[in-house]
mmCIF file of C-alpha atoms and ligand atoms in Angstrom:
data_model
loop_
_atom_site.group_PDB
_atom_site.id
_atom_site.type_symbol
_atom_site.label_atom_id
_atom_site.label_comp_id
_atom_site.label_asym_id
_atom_site.label_seq_id
_atom_site.Cartn_x
_atom_site.Cartn_y
_atom_site.Cartn_z
ATOM 1 C CA MET A 1 0.000 0.000 0.000
ATOM 2 C CA LYS A 2 1.056 3.630 -0.476
ATOM 3 C CA LYS A 3 -0.403 6.970 0.604
ATOM 4 C CA ILE A 4 -1.455 9.525 -1.992
ATOM 5 C CA TYR A 5 -2.625 13.117 -1.508
ATOM 6 C CA LEU A 6 -6.042 13.458 -3.170
ATOM 7 C CA TYR A 7 -7.821 16.475 -1.672
ATOM 8 C CA ALA A 8 -6.217 19.888 -1.242
ATOM 9 C CA ARG A 9 -7.167 21.925 1.840
ATOM 10 C CA PHE A 10 -9.479 24.163 -0.175
ATOM 11 C CA GLN A 11 -11.352 21.206 -1.652
ATOM 12 C CA ARG A 12 -11.997 19.722 1.773
ATOM 13 C CA PHE A 13 -13.110 23.107 3.096
ATOM 14 C CA TRP A 14 -15.407 23.583 0.072
ATOM 15 C CA HIS A 15 -16.858 20.060 0.278
ATOM 16 C CA TRP A 16 -17.755 20.127 3.982
ATOM 17 C CA THR A 17 -18.970 23.760 3.905
ATOM 18 C CA GLN A 18 -21.182 22.865 0.959
ATOM 19 C CA PHE A 19 -22.518 19.882 2.898
ATOM 20 C CA LEU A 20 -23.217 22.113 5.912
ATOM 21 C CA ILE A 21 -25.009 24.784 3.864
ATOM 22 C CA ILE A 22 -27.069 22.208 1.924
ATOM 23 C CA SER A 23 -28.070 20.516 5.206
ATOM 24 C CA VAL A 24 -29.293 23.870 6.552
ATOM 25 C CA LEU A 25 -31.115 24.507 3.251
ATOM 26 C CA LEU A 26 -32.837 21.122 3.428
ATOM 27 C CA LEU A 27 -33.721 21.495 7.106
ATOM 28 C CA THR A 28 -35.189 24.994 6.711
ATOM 29 C CA GLY A 29 -36.667 24.268 3.262
ATOM 30 C CA LEU A 30 -38.680 21.320 4.519
ATOM 31 C CA GLU A 31 -39.928 23.478 7.403
ATOM 32 C CA VAL A 32 -40.992 26.237 4.973
ATOM 33 C CA HIS A 33 -42.672 23.473 2.959
ATOM 34 C CA GLY A 34 -44.714 22.692 6.097
ATOM 35 C CA LEU A 35 -43.341 19.279 7.066
ATOM 36 C CA TYR A 36 -42.548 20.234 10.693
ATOM 37 C CA ASN A 37 -42.157 23.160 13.060
ATOM 38 C CA LEU A 38 -38.630 23.531 14.456
ATOM 39 C CA MET A 39 -37.603 27.204 14.451
ATOM 40 C CA GLY A 40 -40.799 28.791 13.199
ATOM 41 C CA TYR A 41 -41.751 29.624 9.617
ATOM 42 C CA GLU A 42 -40.313 33.175 9.615
ATOM 43 C CA ASN A 43 -36.884 32.090 10.910
ATOM 44 C CA ALA A 44 -36.734 29.105 8.588
ATOM 45 C CA PHE A 45 -37.650 31.326 5.625
ATOM 46 C CA ARG A 46 -34.957 33.922 6.477
ATOM 47 C CA ILE A 47 -32.207 31.356 7.123
ATOM 48 C CA HIS A 48 -33.187 29.475 3.940
ATOM 49 C CA ASN A 49 -32.735 32.587 1.805
ATOM 50 C CA LEU A 50 -29.444 33.549 3.502
ATOM 51 C CA SER A 51 -28.078 30.020 3.004
ATOM 52 C CA GLY A 52 -29.105 30.179 -0.672
ATOM 53 C CA TRP A 53 -26.903 33.256 -1.082
ATOM 54 C CA GLY A 54 -24.141 31.508 0.882
ATOM 55 C CA LEU A 55 -24.252 28.477 -1.414
ATOM 56 C CA LEU A 56 -24.166 30.685 -4.506
ATOM 57 C CA GLY A 57 -21.079 32.493 -3.159
ATOM 58 C CA LEU A 58 -19.361 29.200 -2.296
ATOM 59 C CA ILE A 59 -20.089 27.797 -5.775
ATOM 60 C CA PHE A 60 -18.489 30.863 -7.400
ATOM 61 C CA ILE A 61 -15.377 30.510 -5.236
ATOM 62 C CA ALA A 62 -15.206 26.755 -5.974
ATOM 63 C CA PHE A 63 -15.580 27.355 -9.743
ATOM 64 C CA PHE A 64 -12.761 29.889 -9.559
ATOM 65 C CA TRP A 65 -10.546 27.382 -7.691
ATOM 66 C CA TYR A 66 -11.305 24.426 -9.971
ATOM 67 C CA ILE A 67 -10.701 26.495 -13.132
ATOM 68 C CA THR A 68 -7.558 28.350 -12.031
ATOM 69 C CA THR A 69 -5.883 25.221 -10.603
ATOM 70 C CA GLY A 70 -6.909 23.143 -13.648
ATOM 71 C CA ASP A 71 -8.391 20.529 -11.292
ATOM 72 C CA PHE A 72 -11.661 20.613 -13.273
ATOM 73 C CA ARG A 73 -9.905 18.177 -15.650
ATOM 74 C CA GLN A 74 -10.531 15.480 -13.024
ATOM 75 C CA TYR A 75 -14.206 15.652 -14.027
ATOM 76 C CA LEU A 76 -13.618 15.053 -17.747
ATOM 77 C CA THR A 77 -13.544 11.564 -19.258
ATOM 78 C CA GLU A 78 -11.575 10.480 -22.315
ATOM 79 C CA GLY A 79 -12.643 7.645 -24.627
ATOM 80 C CA ASN A 80 -15.958 5.783 -24.626
ATOM 81 C CA LEU A 81 -17.905 7.313 -21.722
ATOM 82 C CA VAL A 82 -20.885 4.915 -21.924
ATOM 83 C CA GLU A 83 -18.651 1.842 -21.894
ATOM 84 C CA LYS A 84 -16.640 3.170 -18.943
ATOM 85 C CA ILE A 85 -19.764 4.088 -16.948
ATOM 86 C CA TRP A 86 -21.198 0.627 -17.622
ATOM 87 C CA LEU A 87 -17.991 -1.005 -16.284
ATOM 88 C CA GLN A 88 -18.368 0.993 -13.072
ATOM 89 C CA VAL A 89 -22.138 0.322 -12.736
ATOM 90 C CA ARG A 90 -21.511 -3.406 -13.313
ATOM 91 C CA TYR A 91 -18.879 -3.293 -10.567
ATOM 92 C CA TYR A 92 -21.318 -1.686 -8.079
ATOM 93 C CA MET A 93 -24.094 -4.179 -8.981
ATOM 94 C CA ILE A 94 -22.104 -7.418 -9.327
ATOM 95 C CA GLY A 95 -18.308 -7.146 -9.023
ATOM 96 C CA ILE A 96 -18.262 -5.580 -5.550
ATOM 97 C CA PHE A 97 -20.186 -8.538 -4.081
ATOM 98 C CA LYS A 98 -17.692 -10.993 -5.638
ATOM 99 C CA HIS A 99 -14.709 -9.038 -4.249
ATOM 100 C CA GLU A 100 -13.526 -8.205 -7.786
ATOM 101 C CA PRO A 101 -10.921 -5.400 -8.030
ATOM 102 C CA HIS A 102 -12.138 -1.834 -8.712
ATOM 103 C CA PRO A 103 -12.259 -1.332 -12.511
ATOM 104 C CA PHE A 104 -10.476 2.048 -12.253
ATOM 105 C CA LYS A 105 -7.447 2.607 -10.029
ATOM 106 C CA LYS A 106 -7.095 5.869 -8.099
ATOM 107 C CA ASN A 107 -4.093 8.160 -8.383
ATOM 108 C CA GLU A 108 -3.324 11.881 -7.956
ATOM 109 C CA ILE A 109 -4.256 12.804 -11.523
ATOM 110 C CA SER A 110 -7.290 10.513 -11.702
ATOM 111 C CA ARG A 111 -9.057 10.209 -8.355
ATOM 112 C CA LEU A 112 -12.656 9.833 -9.634
ATOM 113 C CA ASN A 113 -14.153 6.902 -11.536
ATOM 114 C CA PRO A 114 -16.217 7.678 -14.704
ATOM 115 C CA LEU A 115 -19.555 7.380 -12.868
ATOM 116 C CA GLN A 116 -18.403 9.821 -10.174
ATOM 117 C CA ARG A 117 -17.078 12.191 -12.846
ATOM 118 C CA ILE A 118 -20.383 12.431 -14.702
ATOM 119 C CA THR A 119 -22.505 12.532 -11.511
ATOM 120 C CA TYR A 120 -20.465 15.299 -9.861
ATOM 121 C CA LEU A 121 -20.252 17.244 -13.131
ATOM 122 C CA MET A 122 -24.048 17.144 -13.615
ATOM 123 C CA LEU A 123 -24.638 17.997 -9.954
ATOM 124 C CA THR A 124 -22.289 20.978 -10.026
ATOM 125 C CA LEU A 125 -23.135 22.323 -13.491
ATOM 126 C CA VAL A 126 -26.861 21.481 -13.751
ATOM 127 C CA GLY A 127 -28.461 20.279 -10.484
ATOM 128 C CA LEU A 128 -27.275 22.821 -7.922
ATOM 129 C CA PRO A 129 -27.347 25.896 -10.249
ATOM 130 C CA SER A 130 -30.944 25.058 -11.387
ATOM 131 C CA GLN A 131 -32.034 24.570 -7.788
ATOM 132 C CA ILE A 132 -30.533 27.947 -6.806
ATOM 133 C CA ILE A 133 -32.066 29.737 -9.834
ATOM 134 C CA PHE A 134 -35.548 28.260 -9.194
ATOM 135 C CA GLY A 135 -35.183 29.116 -5.503
ATOM 136 C CA PHE A 136 -34.372 32.746 -6.236
ATOM 137 C CA ILE A 137 -37.202 33.066 -8.786
ATOM 138 C CA TYR A 138 -39.558 31.657 -6.135
ATOM 139 C CA PHE A 139 -38.203 33.952 -3.399
ATOM 140 C CA TYR A 140 -38.321 37.135 -5.485
ATOM 141 C CA PHE A 141 -41.533 36.095 -7.249
ATOM 142 C CA ASN A 142 -43.595 39.254 -6.458
ATOM 143 C CA GLU A 143 -40.787 41.517 -7.669
ATOM 144 C CA LEU A 144 -40.437 39.486 -10.871
ATOM 145 C CA VAL A 145 -44.218 39.555 -11.477
ATOM 146 C CA ALA A 146 -44.092 43.348 -11.075
ATOM 147 C CA LEU A 147 -41.417 43.297 -13.794
ATOM 148 C CA GLY A 148 -43.769 41.353 -16.118
ATOM 149 C CA MET A 149 -43.339 37.653 -15.259
ATOM 150 C CA ASN A 150 -46.438 35.459 -15.655
ATOM 151 C CA PRO A 151 -47.906 34.668 -12.146
ATOM 152 C CA ALA A 152 -49.031 31.245 -13.449
ATOM 153 C CA TRP A 153 -45.369 30.171 -13.313
ATOM 154 C CA MET A 154 -45.466 30.164 -9.497
ATOM 155 C CA GLU A 155 -46.865 26.644 -9.097
ATOM 156 C CA PRO A 156 -44.591 24.789 -11.556
ATOM 157 C CA ILE A 157 -41.537 26.606 -10.160
ATOM 158 C CA ALA A 158 -42.472 25.654 -6.577
ATOM 159 C CA LEU A 159 -43.008 22.039 -7.664
ATOM 160 C CA ILE A 160 -39.674 21.822 -9.504
ATOM 161 C CA HIS A 161 -37.861 23.402 -6.538
ATOM 162 C CA THR A 162 -39.376 20.813 -4.174
ATOM 163 C CA LEU A 163 -38.722 17.916 -6.559
ATOM 164 C CA LEU A 164 -35.065 18.929 -6.922
ATOM 165 C CA ALA A 165 -34.761 19.118 -3.118
ATOM 166 C CA TYR A 166 -35.975 15.503 -2.803
ATOM 167 C CA LEU A 167 -33.572 14.457 -5.587
ATOM 168 C CA LEU A 168 -30.774 16.129 -3.650
ATOM 169 C CA ILE A 169 -31.690 14.105 -0.552
ATOM 170 C CA ALA A 170 -31.597 10.950 -2.719
ATOM 171 C CA PHE A 171 -28.172 12.012 -4.016
ATOM 172 C CA VAL A 172 -26.784 12.488 -0.478
ATOM 173 C CA ILE A 173 -28.019 9.031 0.611
ATOM 174 C CA MET A 174 -26.509 7.319 -2.471
ATOM 175 C CA HIS A 175 -23.344 9.438 -2.222
ATOM 176 C CA VAL A 176 -22.693 8.478 1.411
ATOM 177 C CA TYR A 177 -23.288 4.789 0.596
ATOM 178 C CA MET A 178 -20.890 5.017 -2.382
ATOM 179 C CA THR A 179 -18.189 6.600 -0.249
ATOM 180 C CA THR A 180 -18.125 3.419 1.857
ATOM 181 C CA THR A 181 -17.182 1.279 -1.171
ATOM 182 C CA GLY A 182 -13.509 2.288 -1.220
ATOM 183 C CA HIS A 183 -10.484 0.231 -0.156
ATOM 184 C CA THR A 184 -11.964 0.091 3.375
ATOM 185 C CA LEU A 185 -15.357 1.278 4.681
ATOM 186 C CA THR A 186 -13.987 4.638 5.801
ATOM 187 C CA SER A 187 -10.933 5.183 3.549
ATOM 188 C CA ASN A 188 -12.740 7.622 1.197
ATOM 189 C CA ILE A 189 -14.222 9.627 4.050
ATOM 190 C CA LYS A 190 -10.803 9.803 5.765
ATOM 191 C CA ALA A 191 -9.369 11.140 2.481
ATOM 192 C CA MET A 192 -12.030 13.860 2.370
ATOM 193 C CA ILE A 193 -11.060 14.846 5.950
ATOM 194 C CA THR A 194 -7.249 14.544 5.912
ATOM 195 C CA GLY A 195 -6.562 14.776 2.157
ATOM 196 C CA TRP A 196 -4.618 11.474 2.196
ATOM 197 C CA GLU A 197 -5.753 8.047 1.094
ATOM 198 C CA GLU A 198 -4.085 4.625 1.179
ATOM 199 C CA VAL A 199 -4.220 2.868 -2.183
ATOM 200 C CA GLU A 200 -2.620 -0.278 -3.645
ATOM 201 C CA ASP A 201 0.935 0.342 -4.866
HETATM 202 C C1 LIG B 1 -24.929 18.037 0.211
HETATM 203 C C2 LIG B 1 -24.205 17.038 0.337
HETATM 204 C C3 LIG B 1 -23.019 16.695 -0.498
HETATM 205 C C4 LIG B 1 -22.608 17.124 -1.738
HETATM 206 C C5 LIG B 1 -23.335 18.099 -2.660
HETATM 207 C C6 LIG B 1 -21.353 16.452 -2.048
HETATM 208 C C7 LIG B 1 -20.638 16.632 -3.225
HETATM 209 C C8 LIG B 1 -19.437 16.022 -3.508
HETATM 210 C C9 LIG B 1 -18.639 16.250 -4.691
HETATM 211 C C10 LIG B 1 -19.006 17.190 -5.830
HETATM 212 C C11 LIG B 1 -17.531 15.472 -4.604
HETATM 213 C C12 LIG B 1 -16.378 15.377 -5.619
HETATM 214 C C13 LIG B 1 -15.219 16.243 -5.165
HETATM 215 C C14 LIG B 1 -14.031 16.139 -6.088
HETATM 216 O O1 LIG B 1 -13.412 15.067 -6.132
HETATM 217 O O2 LIG B 1 -13.725 17.123 -6.770
HETATM 218 C C15 LIG B 1 -17.630 14.730 -3.367
HETATM 219 C C16 LIG B 1 -16.722 13.812 -2.920
HETATM 220 C C17 LIG B 1 -16.819 13.114 -1.739
HETATM 221 N N1 LIG B 1 -17.805 13.242 -0.784
HETATM 222 FE FE1 LIG B 1 -19.413 14.441 -0.884
HETATM 223 N N2 LIG B 1 -21.028 15.654 -0.987
HETATM 224 C C18 LIG B 1 -22.024 15.759 -0.024
HETATM 225 C C19 LIG B 1 -22.080 15.135 1.197
HETATM 226 C C20 LIG B 1 -21.177 14.194 1.650
HETATM 227 C C21 LIG B 1 -21.256 13.474 2.888
HETATM 228 C C22 LIG B 1 -22.373 13.630 3.920
HETATM 229 C C23 LIG B 1 -20.182 12.640 2.939
HETATM 230 C C24 LIG B 1 -19.745 11.648 3.965
HETATM 231 C C25 LIG B 1 -20.256 11.417 5.122
HETATM 232 C C26 LIG B 1 -19.414 12.857 1.734
HETATM 233 C C27 LIG B 1 -18.232 12.246 1.420
HETATM 234 C C28 LIG B 1 -17.501 12.410 0.269
HETATM 235 C C29 LIG B 1 -16.285 11.700 -0.035
HETATM 236 C C30 LIG B 1 -15.626 10.666 0.851
HETATM 237 C C31 LIG B 1 -15.858 12.128 -1.282
HETATM 238 C C32 LIG B 1 -14.605 11.652 -2.025
HETATM 239 C C33 LIG B 1 -14.878 10.986 -3.315
HETATM 240 C C34 LIG B 1 -15.743 9.795 -3.225
HETATM 241 O O3 LIG B 1 -15.443 8.882 -2.486
HETATM 242 O O4 LIG B 1 -16.768 9.776 -3.948
HETATM 243 N N3 LIG B 1 -20.050 13.816 0.978
HETATM 244 N N4 LIG B 1 -18.794 15.092 -2.717
#
């Protein structure tokens, strides 16, 4: 075995801050939605909006970091993407239970498998930005209607915003399960905390 450095300090800071902000967004969002009463509607509403701005700011900083360091290349896949994703899906469905080796080995310049690459890319470029945009349209709805937006858009926007929130919860559950499928149960999570991971030499 050898130790490799996978996550720079900024990445770990960004990842866990993002997790914290999204947890607050989900907690307050579900309260605003009417599922329970924890801090009161008004507080939940205010904190939800503030956290939305916080997440937007964090995403801008993260984009800046990923682009200027060139680390965004870790999210791109060369060659036949479908074939590579299938290899990884087959591993999660069958290979893992037969103790087969991981189809893609980790190293400093390629830490993510093809399925992680496409999932994280879609989440960061499509999922989270759409959720934030729909959230802001919903929050500033009256102002936008005054500027000429059709009020009939309110309901579909609210529905999409809620649907995306549930999809995000599904992502977090799957994501945490997937992080336990590394070399040991906790090796991936340790890497996201310390930056270092033990991999086969
Ligand atoms: C809102 C919740 C979360 C989001 C949006 C999220 C997003 C991400 C993203 C985009 C990456 C890829 C980073 C990169 O390599 O550039 C990542 C990696 C990772 N995340 Fe999360 N994460 C969330 C919650 C969690 C939680 C709760 C855990 C563990 C308890 C976790 C553990 C990890 C680990 C271990 C990795 C390393 C790569 C891997 O094993 O897949 N994440 N996460």
